[in-house]
Amino acid sequence: VLLAAPEPSGPVRLVRPSVYYKFADPRLEALPAGQKVLIRMGPGNERRVKPWLRAFLRATERR
């Protein structure tokens, strides 16, 4: 699920209707929580995390 997170091509708008921020784009807000975390961490950090996730997935599939 995390590796399927979309990679937005530009800035992502957030809105703050209450205490918590939400994505202004309803399609992004509807994503699973883990995918939203990856998007919020920014493209640079997402590029660092996804290879680690792929390696983790490969390592756990062998068991």
PDB file of C-alpha atoms in Angstrom:
ATOM      1  CA  VAL A   1       0.000   0.000   0.000  1.00  0.00           C
ATOM      2  CA  LEU A   2       2.756   2.479   0.866  1.00  0.00           C
ATOM      3  CA  LEU A   3       4.683   1.878  -2.344  1.00  0.00           C
ATOM      4  CA  ALA A   4       1.510   2.653  -4.294  1.00  0.00           C
ATOM      5  CA  ALA A   5       1.372   6.171  -2.832  1.00  0.00           C
ATOM      6  CA  PRO A   6       0.998   8.763  -5.581  1.00  0.00           C
ATOM      7  CA  GLU A   7       3.843  11.181  -6.195  1.00  0.00           C
ATOM      8  CA  PRO A   8       2.295  14.637  -6.656  1.00  0.00           C
ATOM      9  CA  SER A   9       3.916  16.693  -9.392  1.00  0.00           C
ATOM     10  CA  GLY A  10       3.682  19.995  -7.540  1.00  0.00           C
ATOM     11  CA  PRO A  11       2.958  21.539  -4.160  1.00  0.00           C
ATOM     12  CA  VAL A  12       0.209  19.874  -2.141  1.00  0.00           C
ATOM     13  CA  ARG A  13      -2.301  22.179  -0.445  1.00  0.00           C
ATOM     14  CA  LEU A  14      -3.454  21.432   3.083  1.00  0.00           C
ATOM     15  CA  VAL A  15      -6.447  22.951   4.846  1.00  0.00           C
ATOM     16  CA  ARG A  16      -7.030  23.249   8.562  1.00  0.00           C
ATOM     17  CA  PRO A  17     -10.772  22.978   9.182  1.00  0.00           C
ATOM     18  CA  SER A  18     -10.193  22.179  12.862  1.00  0.00           C
ATOM     19  CA  VAL A  19      -7.206  21.087  14.931  1.00  0.00           C
ATOM     20  CA  TYR A  20      -5.815  18.722  12.278  1.00  0.00           C
ATOM     21  CA  TYR A  21      -4.675  19.497   8.754  1.00  0.00           C
ATOM     22  CA  LYS A  22      -6.367  17.788   5.818  1.00  0.00           C
ATOM     23  CA  PHE A  23      -5.525  17.675   2.133  1.00  0.00           C
ATOM     24  CA  ALA A  24      -7.465  20.237   0.109  1.00  0.00           C
ATOM     25  CA  ASP A  25      -7.700  17.686  -2.727  1.00  0.00           C
ATOM     26  CA  PRO A  26     -10.393  15.108  -1.799  1.00  0.00           C
ATOM     27  CA  ARG A  27      -8.583  12.417  -3.822  1.00  0.00           C
ATOM     28  CA  LEU A  28      -5.487  12.803  -1.639  1.00  0.00           C
ATOM     29  CA  GLU A  29      -7.564  12.986   1.551  1.00  0.00           C
ATOM     30  CA  ALA A  30      -9.212   9.653   0.619  1.00  0.00           C
ATOM     31  CA  LEU A  31      -5.856   7.817   0.471  1.00  0.00           C
ATOM     32  CA  PRO A  32      -4.846   5.358   3.211  1.00  0.00           C
ATOM     33  CA  ALA A  33      -3.090   6.930   6.210  1.00  0.00           C
ATOM     34  CA  GLY A  34       0.336   5.512   5.313  1.00  0.00           C
ATOM     35  CA  GLN A  35       0.222   6.971   1.814  1.00  0.00           C
ATOM     36  CA  LYS A  36      -0.761  10.366   3.212  1.00  0.00           C
ATOM     37  CA  VAL A  37       2.233  10.256   5.557  1.00  0.00           C
ATOM     38  CA  LEU A  38       4.562   9.609   2.611  1.00  0.00           C
ATOM     39  CA  ILE A  39       3.121  12.546   0.686  1.00  0.00           C
ATOM     40  CA  ARG A  40       3.369  14.860   3.688  1.00  0.00           C
ATOM     41  CA  MET A  41       7.018  13.986   4.269  1.00  0.00           C
ATOM     42  CA  GLY A  42       7.850  15.525   0.887  1.00  0.00           C
ATOM     43  CA  PRO A  43       9.276  14.162  -2.352  1.00  0.00           C
ATOM     44  CA  GLY A  44      12.902  14.017  -1.179  1.00  0.00           C
ATOM     45  CA  ASN A  45      12.159  11.991   1.933  1.00  0.00           C
ATOM     46  CA  GLU A  46       9.665   9.845   0.048  1.00  0.00           C
ATOM     47  CA  ARG A  47      12.419   8.946  -2.458  1.00  0.00           C
ATOM     48  CA  ARG A  48      14.629   7.880   0.466  1.00  0.00           C
ATOM     49  CA  VAL A  49      11.936   5.826   2.217  1.00  0.00           C
ATOM     50  CA  LYS A  50      10.494   3.912  -0.753  1.00  0.00           C
ATOM     51  CA  PRO A  51      13.714   1.965  -1.545  1.00  0.00           C
ATOM     52  CA  TRP A  52      13.904   0.958   2.121  1.00  0.00           C
ATOM     53  CA  LEU A  53      10.261  -0.175   1.994  1.00  0.00           C
ATOM     54  CA  ARG A  54      10.961  -2.241  -1.145  1.00  0.00           C
ATOM     55  CA  ALA A  55      13.963  -3.905   0.537  1.00  0.00           C
ATOM     56  CA  PHE A  56      11.905  -4.575   3.662  1.00  0.00           C
ATOM     57  CA  LEU A  57       9.120  -6.105   1.574  1.00  0.00           C
ATOM     58  CA  ARG A  58      11.586  -8.380  -0.258  1.00  0.00           C
ATOM     59  CA  ALA A  59      13.193  -9.450   3.027  1.00  0.00           C
ATOM     60  CA  THR A  60       9.881 -10.277   4.667  1.00  0.00           C
ATOM     61  CA  GLU A  61       8.522 -12.125   1.608  1.00  0.00           C
ATOM     62  CA  ARG A  62      11.354 -14.663   1.873  1.00  0.00           C
ATOM     63  CA  ARG A  63      10.187 -15.875   5.275  1.00  0.00           C
TER      64      ARG A  63
END
